[in-house]
mmCIF file of C-alpha atoms and ligand atoms in Angstrom:
data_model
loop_
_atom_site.group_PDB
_atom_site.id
_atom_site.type_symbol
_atom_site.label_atom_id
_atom_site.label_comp_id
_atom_site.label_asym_id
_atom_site.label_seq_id
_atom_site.Cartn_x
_atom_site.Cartn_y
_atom_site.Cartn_z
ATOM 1 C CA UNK G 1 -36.913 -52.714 45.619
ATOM 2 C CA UNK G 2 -33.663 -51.327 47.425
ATOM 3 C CA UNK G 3 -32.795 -51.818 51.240
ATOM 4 C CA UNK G 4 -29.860 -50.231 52.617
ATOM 5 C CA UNK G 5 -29.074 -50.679 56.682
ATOM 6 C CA UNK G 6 -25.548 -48.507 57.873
ATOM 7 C CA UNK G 7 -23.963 -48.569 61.484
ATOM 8 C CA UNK G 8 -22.098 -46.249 63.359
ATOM 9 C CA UNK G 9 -20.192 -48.839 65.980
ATOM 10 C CA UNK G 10 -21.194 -51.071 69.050
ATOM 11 C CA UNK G 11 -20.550 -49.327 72.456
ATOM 12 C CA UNK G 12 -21.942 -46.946 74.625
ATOM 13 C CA UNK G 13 -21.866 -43.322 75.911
ATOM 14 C CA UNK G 14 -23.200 -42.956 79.113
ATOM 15 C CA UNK G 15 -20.354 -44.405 81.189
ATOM 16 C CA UNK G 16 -17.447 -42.468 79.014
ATOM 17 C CA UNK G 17 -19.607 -39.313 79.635
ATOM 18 C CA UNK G 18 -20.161 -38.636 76.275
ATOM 19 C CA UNK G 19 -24.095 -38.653 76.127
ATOM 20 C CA UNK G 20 -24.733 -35.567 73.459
ATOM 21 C CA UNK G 21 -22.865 -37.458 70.891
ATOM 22 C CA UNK G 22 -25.437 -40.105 70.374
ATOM 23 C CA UNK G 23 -27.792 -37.184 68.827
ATOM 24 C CA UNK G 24 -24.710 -36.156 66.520
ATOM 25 C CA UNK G 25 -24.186 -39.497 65.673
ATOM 26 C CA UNK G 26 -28.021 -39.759 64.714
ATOM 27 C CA UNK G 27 -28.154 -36.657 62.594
ATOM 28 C CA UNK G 28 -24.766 -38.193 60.669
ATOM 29 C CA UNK G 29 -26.060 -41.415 59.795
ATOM 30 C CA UNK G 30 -29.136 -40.267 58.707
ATOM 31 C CA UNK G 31 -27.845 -37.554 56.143
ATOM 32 C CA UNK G 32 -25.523 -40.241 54.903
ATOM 33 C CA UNK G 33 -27.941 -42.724 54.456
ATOM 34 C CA UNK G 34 -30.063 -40.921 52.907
ATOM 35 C CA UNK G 35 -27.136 -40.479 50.228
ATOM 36 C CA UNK G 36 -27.169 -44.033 49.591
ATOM 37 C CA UNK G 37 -30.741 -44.133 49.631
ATOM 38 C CA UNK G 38 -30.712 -41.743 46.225
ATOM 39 C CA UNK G 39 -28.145 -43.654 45.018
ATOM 40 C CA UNK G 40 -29.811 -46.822 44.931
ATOM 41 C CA UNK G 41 -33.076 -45.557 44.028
ATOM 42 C CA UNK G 42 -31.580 -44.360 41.281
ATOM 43 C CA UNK G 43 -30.162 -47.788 39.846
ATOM 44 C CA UNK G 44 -26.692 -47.622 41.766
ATOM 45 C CA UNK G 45 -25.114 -50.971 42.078
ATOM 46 C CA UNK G 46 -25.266 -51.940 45.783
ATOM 47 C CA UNK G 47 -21.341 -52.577 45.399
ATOM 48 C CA UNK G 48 -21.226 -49.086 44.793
ATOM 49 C CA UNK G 49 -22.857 -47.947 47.197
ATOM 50 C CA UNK G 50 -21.624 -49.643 50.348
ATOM 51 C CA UNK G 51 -18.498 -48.560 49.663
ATOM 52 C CA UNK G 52 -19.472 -45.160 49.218
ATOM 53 C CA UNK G 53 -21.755 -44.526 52.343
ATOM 54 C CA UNK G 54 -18.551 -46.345 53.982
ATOM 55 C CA UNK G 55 -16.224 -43.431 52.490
ATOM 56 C CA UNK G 56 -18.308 -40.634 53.658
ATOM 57 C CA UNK G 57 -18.250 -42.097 57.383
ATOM 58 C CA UNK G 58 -14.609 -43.065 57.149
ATOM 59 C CA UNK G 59 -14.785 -38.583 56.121
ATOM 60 C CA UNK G 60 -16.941 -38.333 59.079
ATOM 61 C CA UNK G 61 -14.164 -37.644 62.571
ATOM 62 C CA UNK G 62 -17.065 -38.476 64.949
ATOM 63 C CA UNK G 63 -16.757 -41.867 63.593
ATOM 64 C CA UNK G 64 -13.365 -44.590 64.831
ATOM 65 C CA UNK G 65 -12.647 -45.223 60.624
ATOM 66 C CA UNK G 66 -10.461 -43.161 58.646
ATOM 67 C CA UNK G 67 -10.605 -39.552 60.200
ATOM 68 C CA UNK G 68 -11.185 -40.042 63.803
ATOM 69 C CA UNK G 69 -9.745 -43.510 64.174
ATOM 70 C CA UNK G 70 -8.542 -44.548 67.536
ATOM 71 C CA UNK G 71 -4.917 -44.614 68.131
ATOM 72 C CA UNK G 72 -2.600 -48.049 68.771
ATOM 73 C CA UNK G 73 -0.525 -48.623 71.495
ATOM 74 C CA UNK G 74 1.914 -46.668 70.055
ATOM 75 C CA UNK G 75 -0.206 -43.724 69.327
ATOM 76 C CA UNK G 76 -0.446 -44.947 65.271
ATOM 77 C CA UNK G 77 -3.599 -44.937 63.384
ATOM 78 C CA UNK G 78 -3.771 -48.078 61.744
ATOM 79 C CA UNK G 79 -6.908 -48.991 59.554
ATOM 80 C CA UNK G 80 -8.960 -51.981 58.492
ATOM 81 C CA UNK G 81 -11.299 -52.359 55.911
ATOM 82 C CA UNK G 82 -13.197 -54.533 53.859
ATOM 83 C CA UNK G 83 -15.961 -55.036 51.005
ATOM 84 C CA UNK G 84 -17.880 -57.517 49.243
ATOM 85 C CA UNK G 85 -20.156 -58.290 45.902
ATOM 86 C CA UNK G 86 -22.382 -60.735 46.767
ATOM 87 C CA UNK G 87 -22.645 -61.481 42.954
ATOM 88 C CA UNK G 88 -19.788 -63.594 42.395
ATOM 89 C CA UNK G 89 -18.410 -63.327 45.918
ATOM 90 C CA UNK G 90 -15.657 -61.057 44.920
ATOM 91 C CA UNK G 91 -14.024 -59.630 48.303
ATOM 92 C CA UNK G 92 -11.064 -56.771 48.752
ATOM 93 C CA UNK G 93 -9.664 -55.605 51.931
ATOM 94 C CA UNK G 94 -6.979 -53.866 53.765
ATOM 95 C CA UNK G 95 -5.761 -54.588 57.145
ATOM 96 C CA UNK G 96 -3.193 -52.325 59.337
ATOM 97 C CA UNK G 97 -3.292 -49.582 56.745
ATOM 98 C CA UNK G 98 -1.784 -46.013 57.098
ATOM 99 C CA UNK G 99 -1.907 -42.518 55.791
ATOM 100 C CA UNK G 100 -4.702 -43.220 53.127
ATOM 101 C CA UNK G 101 -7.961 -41.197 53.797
ATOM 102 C CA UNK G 102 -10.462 -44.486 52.689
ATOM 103 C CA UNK G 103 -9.488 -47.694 53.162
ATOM 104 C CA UNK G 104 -12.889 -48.745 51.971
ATOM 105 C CA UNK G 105 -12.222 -47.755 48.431
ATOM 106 C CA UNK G 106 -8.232 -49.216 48.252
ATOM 107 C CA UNK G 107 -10.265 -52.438 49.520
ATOM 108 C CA UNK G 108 -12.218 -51.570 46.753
ATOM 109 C CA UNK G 109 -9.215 -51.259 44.587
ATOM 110 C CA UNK G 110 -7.886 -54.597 46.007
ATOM 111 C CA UNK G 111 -11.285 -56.284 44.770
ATOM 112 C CA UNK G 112 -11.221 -54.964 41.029
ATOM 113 C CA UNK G 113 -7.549 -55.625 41.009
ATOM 114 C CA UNK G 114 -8.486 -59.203 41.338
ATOM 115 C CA UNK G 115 -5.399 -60.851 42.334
ATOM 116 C CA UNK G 116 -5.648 -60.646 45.775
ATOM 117 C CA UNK G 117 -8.888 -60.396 48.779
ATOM 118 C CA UNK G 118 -6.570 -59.133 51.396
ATOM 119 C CA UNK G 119 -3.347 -56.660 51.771
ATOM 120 C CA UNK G 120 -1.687 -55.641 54.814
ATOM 121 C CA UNK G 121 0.283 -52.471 56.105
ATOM 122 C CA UNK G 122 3.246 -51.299 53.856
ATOM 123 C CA UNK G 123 2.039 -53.636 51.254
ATOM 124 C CA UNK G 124 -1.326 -52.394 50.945
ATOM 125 C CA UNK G 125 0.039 -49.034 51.631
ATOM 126 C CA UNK G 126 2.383 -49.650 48.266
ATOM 127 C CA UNK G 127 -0.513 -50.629 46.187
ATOM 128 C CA UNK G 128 -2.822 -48.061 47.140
ATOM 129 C CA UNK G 129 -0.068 -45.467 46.067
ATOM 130 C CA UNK G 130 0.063 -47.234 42.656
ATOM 131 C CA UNK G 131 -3.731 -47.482 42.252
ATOM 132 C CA UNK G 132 -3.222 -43.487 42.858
ATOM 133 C CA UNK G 133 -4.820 -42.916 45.949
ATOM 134 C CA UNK G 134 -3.085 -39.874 47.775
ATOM 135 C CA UNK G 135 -0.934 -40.344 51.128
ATOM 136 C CA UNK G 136 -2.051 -37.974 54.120
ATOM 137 C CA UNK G 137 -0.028 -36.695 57.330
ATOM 138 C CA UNK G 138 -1.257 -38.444 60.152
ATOM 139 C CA UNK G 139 -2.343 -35.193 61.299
ATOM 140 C CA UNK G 140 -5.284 -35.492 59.072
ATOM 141 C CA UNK G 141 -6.080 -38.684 61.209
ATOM 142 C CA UNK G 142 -5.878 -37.527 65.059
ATOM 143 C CA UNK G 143 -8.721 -35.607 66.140
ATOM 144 C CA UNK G 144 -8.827 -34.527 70.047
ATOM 145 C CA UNK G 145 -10.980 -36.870 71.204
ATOM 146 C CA UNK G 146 -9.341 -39.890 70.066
ATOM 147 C CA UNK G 147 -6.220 -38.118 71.777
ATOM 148 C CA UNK G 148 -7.220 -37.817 74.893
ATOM 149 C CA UNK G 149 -8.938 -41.300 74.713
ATOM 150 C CA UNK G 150 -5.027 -42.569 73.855
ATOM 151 C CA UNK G 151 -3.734 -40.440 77.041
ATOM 152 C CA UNK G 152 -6.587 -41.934 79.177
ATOM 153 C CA UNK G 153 -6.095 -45.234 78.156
ATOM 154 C CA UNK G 154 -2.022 -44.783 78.314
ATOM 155 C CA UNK G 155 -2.670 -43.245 82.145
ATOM 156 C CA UNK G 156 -4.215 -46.864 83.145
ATOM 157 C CA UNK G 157 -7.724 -44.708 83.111
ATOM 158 C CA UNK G 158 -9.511 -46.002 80.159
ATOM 159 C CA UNK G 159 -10.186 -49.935 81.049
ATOM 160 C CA UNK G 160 -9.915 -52.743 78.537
ATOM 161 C CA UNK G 161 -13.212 -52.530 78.464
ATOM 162 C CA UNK G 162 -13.880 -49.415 77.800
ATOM 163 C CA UNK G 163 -11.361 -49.113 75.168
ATOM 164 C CA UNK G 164 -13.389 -52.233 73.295
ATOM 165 C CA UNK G 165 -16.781 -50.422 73.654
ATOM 166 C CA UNK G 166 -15.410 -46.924 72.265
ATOM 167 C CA UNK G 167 -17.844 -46.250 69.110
ATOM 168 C CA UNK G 168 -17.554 -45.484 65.821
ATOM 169 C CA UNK G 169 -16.427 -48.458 63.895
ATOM 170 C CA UNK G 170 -18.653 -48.082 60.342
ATOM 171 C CA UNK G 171 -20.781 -50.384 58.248
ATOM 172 C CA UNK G 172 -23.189 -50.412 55.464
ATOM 173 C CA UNK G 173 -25.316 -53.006 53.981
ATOM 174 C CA UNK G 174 -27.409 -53.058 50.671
ATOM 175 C CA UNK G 175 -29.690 -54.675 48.384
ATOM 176 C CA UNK G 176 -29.799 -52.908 44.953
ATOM 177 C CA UNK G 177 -32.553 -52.669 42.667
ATOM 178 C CA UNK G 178 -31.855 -55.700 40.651
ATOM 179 C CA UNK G 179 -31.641 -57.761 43.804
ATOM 180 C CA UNK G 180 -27.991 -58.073 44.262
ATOM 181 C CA UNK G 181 -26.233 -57.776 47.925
ATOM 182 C CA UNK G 182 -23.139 -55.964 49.107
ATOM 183 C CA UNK G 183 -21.326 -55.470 52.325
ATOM 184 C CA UNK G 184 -18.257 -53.217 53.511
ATOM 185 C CA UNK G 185 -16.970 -52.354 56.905
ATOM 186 C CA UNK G 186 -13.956 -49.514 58.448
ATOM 187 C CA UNK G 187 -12.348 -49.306 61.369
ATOM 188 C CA UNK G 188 -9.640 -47.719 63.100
ATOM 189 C CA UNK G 189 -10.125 -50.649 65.687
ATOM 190 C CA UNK G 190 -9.095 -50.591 69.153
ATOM 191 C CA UNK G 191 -7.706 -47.697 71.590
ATOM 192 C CA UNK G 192 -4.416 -49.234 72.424
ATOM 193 C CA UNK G 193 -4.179 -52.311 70.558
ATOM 194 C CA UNK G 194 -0.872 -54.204 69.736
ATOM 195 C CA UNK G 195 1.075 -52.795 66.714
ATOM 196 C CA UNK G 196 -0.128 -55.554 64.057
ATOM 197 C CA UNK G 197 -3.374 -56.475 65.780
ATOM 198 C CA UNK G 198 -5.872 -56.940 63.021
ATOM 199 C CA UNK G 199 -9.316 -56.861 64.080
ATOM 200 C CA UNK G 200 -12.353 -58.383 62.249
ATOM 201 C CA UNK G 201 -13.472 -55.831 60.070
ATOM 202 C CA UNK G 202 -10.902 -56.763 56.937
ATOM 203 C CA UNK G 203 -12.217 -60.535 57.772
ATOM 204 C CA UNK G 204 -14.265 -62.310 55.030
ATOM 205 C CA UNK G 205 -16.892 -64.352 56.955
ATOM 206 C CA UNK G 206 -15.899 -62.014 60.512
ATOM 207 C CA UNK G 207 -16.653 -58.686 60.062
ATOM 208 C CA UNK G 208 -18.113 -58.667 56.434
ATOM 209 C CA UNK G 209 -19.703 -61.287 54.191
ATOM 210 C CA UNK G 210 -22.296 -60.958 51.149
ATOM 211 C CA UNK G 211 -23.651 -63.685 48.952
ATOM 212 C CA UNK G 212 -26.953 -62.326 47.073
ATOM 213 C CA UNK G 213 -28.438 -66.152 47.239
ATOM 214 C CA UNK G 214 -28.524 -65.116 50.954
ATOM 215 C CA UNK G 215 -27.609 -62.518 52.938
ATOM 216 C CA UNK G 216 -24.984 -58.916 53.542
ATOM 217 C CA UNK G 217 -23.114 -58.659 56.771
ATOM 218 C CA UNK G 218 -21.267 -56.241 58.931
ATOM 219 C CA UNK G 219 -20.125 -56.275 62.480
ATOM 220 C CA UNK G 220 -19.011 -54.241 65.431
ATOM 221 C CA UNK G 221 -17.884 -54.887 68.702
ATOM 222 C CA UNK G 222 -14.698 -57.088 70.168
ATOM 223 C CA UNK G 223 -13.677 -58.203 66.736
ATOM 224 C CA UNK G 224 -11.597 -61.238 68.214
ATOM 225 C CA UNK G 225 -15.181 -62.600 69.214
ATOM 226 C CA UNK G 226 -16.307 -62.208 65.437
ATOM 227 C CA UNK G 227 -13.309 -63.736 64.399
ATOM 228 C CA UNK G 228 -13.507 -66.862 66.897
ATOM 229 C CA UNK G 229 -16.983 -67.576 65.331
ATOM 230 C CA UNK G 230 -16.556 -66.260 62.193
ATOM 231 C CA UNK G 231 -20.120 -64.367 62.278
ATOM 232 C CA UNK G 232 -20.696 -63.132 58.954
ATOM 233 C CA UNK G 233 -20.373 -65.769 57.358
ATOM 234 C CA UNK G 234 -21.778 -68.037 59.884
ATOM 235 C CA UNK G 235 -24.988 -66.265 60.163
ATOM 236 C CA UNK G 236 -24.915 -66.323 55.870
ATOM 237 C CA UNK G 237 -25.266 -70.415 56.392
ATOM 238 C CA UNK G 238 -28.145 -69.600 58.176
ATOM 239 C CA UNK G 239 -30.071 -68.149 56.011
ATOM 240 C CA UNK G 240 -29.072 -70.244 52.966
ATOM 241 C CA UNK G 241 -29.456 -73.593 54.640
ATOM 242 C CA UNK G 242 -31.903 -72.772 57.690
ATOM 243 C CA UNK G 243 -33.918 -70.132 56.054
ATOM 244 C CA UNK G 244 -34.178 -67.823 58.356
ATOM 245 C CA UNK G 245 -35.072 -63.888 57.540
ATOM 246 C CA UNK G 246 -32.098 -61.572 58.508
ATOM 247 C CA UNK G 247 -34.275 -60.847 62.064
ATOM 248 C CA UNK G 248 -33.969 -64.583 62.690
ATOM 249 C CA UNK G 249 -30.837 -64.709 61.553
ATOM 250 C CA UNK G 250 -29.559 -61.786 63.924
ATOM 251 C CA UNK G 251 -31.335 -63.608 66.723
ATOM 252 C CA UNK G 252 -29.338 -66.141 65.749
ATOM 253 C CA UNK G 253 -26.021 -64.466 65.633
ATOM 254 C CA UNK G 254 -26.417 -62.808 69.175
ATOM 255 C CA UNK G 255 -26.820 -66.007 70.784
ATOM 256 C CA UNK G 256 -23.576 -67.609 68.650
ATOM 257 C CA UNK G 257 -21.811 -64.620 70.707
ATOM 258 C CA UNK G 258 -23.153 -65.511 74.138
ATOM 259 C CA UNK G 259 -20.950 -68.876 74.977
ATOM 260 C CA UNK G 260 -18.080 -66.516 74.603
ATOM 261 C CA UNK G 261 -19.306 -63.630 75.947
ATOM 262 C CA UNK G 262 -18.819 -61.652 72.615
ATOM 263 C CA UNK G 263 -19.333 -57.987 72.659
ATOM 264 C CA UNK G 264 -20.856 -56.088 69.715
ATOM 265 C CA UNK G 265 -23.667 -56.241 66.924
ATOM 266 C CA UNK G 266 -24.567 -56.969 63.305
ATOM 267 C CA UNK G 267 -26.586 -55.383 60.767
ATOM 268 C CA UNK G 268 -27.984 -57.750 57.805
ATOM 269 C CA UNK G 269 -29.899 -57.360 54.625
ATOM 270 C CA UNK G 270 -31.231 -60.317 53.317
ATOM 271 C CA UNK G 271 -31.713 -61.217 49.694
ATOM 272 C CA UNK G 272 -35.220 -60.196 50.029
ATOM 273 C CA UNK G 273 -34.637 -57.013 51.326
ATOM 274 C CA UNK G 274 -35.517 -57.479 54.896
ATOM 275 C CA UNK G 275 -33.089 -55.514 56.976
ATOM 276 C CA UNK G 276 -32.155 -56.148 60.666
ATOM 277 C CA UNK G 277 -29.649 -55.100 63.928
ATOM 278 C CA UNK G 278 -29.236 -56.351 66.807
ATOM 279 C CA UNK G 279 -26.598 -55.689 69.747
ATOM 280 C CA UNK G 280 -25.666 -56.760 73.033
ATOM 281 C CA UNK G 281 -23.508 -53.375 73.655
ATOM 282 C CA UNK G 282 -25.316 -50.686 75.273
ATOM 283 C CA UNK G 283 -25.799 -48.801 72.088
ATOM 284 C CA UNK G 284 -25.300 -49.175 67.962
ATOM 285 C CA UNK G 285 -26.115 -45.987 66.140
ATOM 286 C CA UNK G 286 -27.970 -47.623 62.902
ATOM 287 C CA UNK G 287 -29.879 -46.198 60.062
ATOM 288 C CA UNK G 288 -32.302 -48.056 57.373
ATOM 289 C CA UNK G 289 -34.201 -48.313 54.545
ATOM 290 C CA UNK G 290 -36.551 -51.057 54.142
ATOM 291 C CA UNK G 291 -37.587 -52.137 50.846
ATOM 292 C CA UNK G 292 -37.770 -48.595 49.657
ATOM 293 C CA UNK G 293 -39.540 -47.338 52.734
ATOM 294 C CA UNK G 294 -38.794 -44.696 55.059
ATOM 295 C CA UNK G 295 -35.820 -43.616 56.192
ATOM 296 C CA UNK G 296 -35.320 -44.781 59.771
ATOM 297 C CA UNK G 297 -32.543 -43.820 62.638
ATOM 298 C CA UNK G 298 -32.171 -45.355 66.012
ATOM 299 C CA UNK G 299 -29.069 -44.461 68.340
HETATM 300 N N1 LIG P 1 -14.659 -54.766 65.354
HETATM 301 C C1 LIG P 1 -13.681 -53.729 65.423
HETATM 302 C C2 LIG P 1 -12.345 -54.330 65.750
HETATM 303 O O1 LIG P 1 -12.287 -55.182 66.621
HETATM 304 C C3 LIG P 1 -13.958 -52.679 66.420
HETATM 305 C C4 LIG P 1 -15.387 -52.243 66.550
HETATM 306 O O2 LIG P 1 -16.260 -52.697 65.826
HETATM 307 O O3 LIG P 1 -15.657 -51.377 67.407
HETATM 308 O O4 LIG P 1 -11.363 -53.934 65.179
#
């Protein structure tokens, strides 16, 4: 049987006044789950599909990954990605990348290229050229919103905090039909961040893990926090060595984040299907699948 578990970011709404997009973001992560769904009912490796339910919400503006990323401090958009077979442990990712619609699938490209796991800014940007993935004008990238959260943020109005708990950084999770796990997550990051900050998401054992012995991984939230404890793979150990189902395992996670006061959430499918999210944020738009069942949404 196939489980499949996608997020739409760790934040919240109310307090930025943005309320009606939570039912947007619902009707989104549904459709596109429901695309991966079909795909992996259908035989699809789970590889394949993370990385494309991760493509279509990188397409997706109302989401802070490819279109609709947030901007830097200098106004850039600057994009991290990752993904990860958890059938040999194979991992590709891309951290500080420009102009290219998907990061997910030049992480991709970095994973069947084989040399490297991860490739940063003009680098990355060099090698997805020759893999033949087109270059954009950032004008494909800036959407309004993420404008006037830049101006906002650049006026002293938007607080740290606020600029961490933005939503919209994207995840997926899957177990395939012949039992096999896979993990990817995209993000634009943080409004305002340092030129060069890399965030969690392109981090192995941070923001992404898989390893089909145990579990799949992605996070949201302050990605420094899932880089101090190195989540992912953290809560991976967990299952392989403790045993735990991914609902114990998420329990366990969100308590890993409390000595630090981390901010986010993490979806997990573990190798026996059993999905499960949990978040300390306010909200994290998620959809699932469980072993073949329903379709589910909660924002
Ligand atoms: N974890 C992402 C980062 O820190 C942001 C997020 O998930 O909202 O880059």
């Amino acid at each position: 049987v196939y489980s499949l578990m996608i997020h739409g970011g760790a934040g919240r709404w109310e307090e930025l006044g943005r309320a009606a997009e939570a039912t947007a973001h619902g009707g989104v992560l549904r459709d596109i789950a429901a695309t991966g769904c079909e795909m992996l009912s259908g035989g699809a490796r789970a590889l394949d599909v993370v990385e494309r339910v991760v493509a279509l919400l990188e397409d997706e503006p109302l989401f802070n990954a490819g279109r609709g990323s947030v901007l830097n401090a200098d106004g850039v958009v600057t994009m991290d990605a990752a993904i990860m077979d958890g059938r040999d442990l194979r991992a590709g990712a891309v951290a500080s990348l420009q102009r290219f619609a998907n990061p997910v699938r030049v992480a991709r490209a970095v994973l069947e290229h084989g040399d490297h796991v991860l490739l940063m800014g003009e680098g990355a940007a060099r090698f997805a050229l020759a893999q033949g993935f087109a270059e954009l004008p950032d004008s494909y990238f800036l959407v309004p919103k993420r404008q006037d959260e830049w101006l906002r943020w650049k006026d002293g109005l938007l607080t740290t905090d606020d600029a961490v708990l933005v939503h919209g950084t994207v995840g997926a999770v899957a177990r395939d039909l012949r039992g096999d796990l896979a993990a990817a997550t995209s993000t634009g990051g943080r409004t305002g961040k340092h030129p060069g900050r890399v965030g969690d998401s392109c981090v192995v054992g941070a923001g992404v893990y898989a390893d089909s012995t145990s579990c799949a991984v992605s996070t949201t939230g302050r990605g420094e926090d899932f880089m101090r404890t190195a989540l992912a793979k953290s809560l991976a150990c967990q299952v392989q060595w403790l045993g735990l189902d991914a609902a114990a395992a998420a329990d366990a996670a969100m308590a890993e984040l409390e000595p630090i006061g981390g901010s986010g959430g993490v979806i997990i499918v573990d190798r026996q299907g059993r999905c499960a999210a949990r978040f300390n944020t306010a909200h994290m738009p998620h959809a699932w699948a469980e072993l073949g069942g329903e379709l589910q949404v909660a924002v």
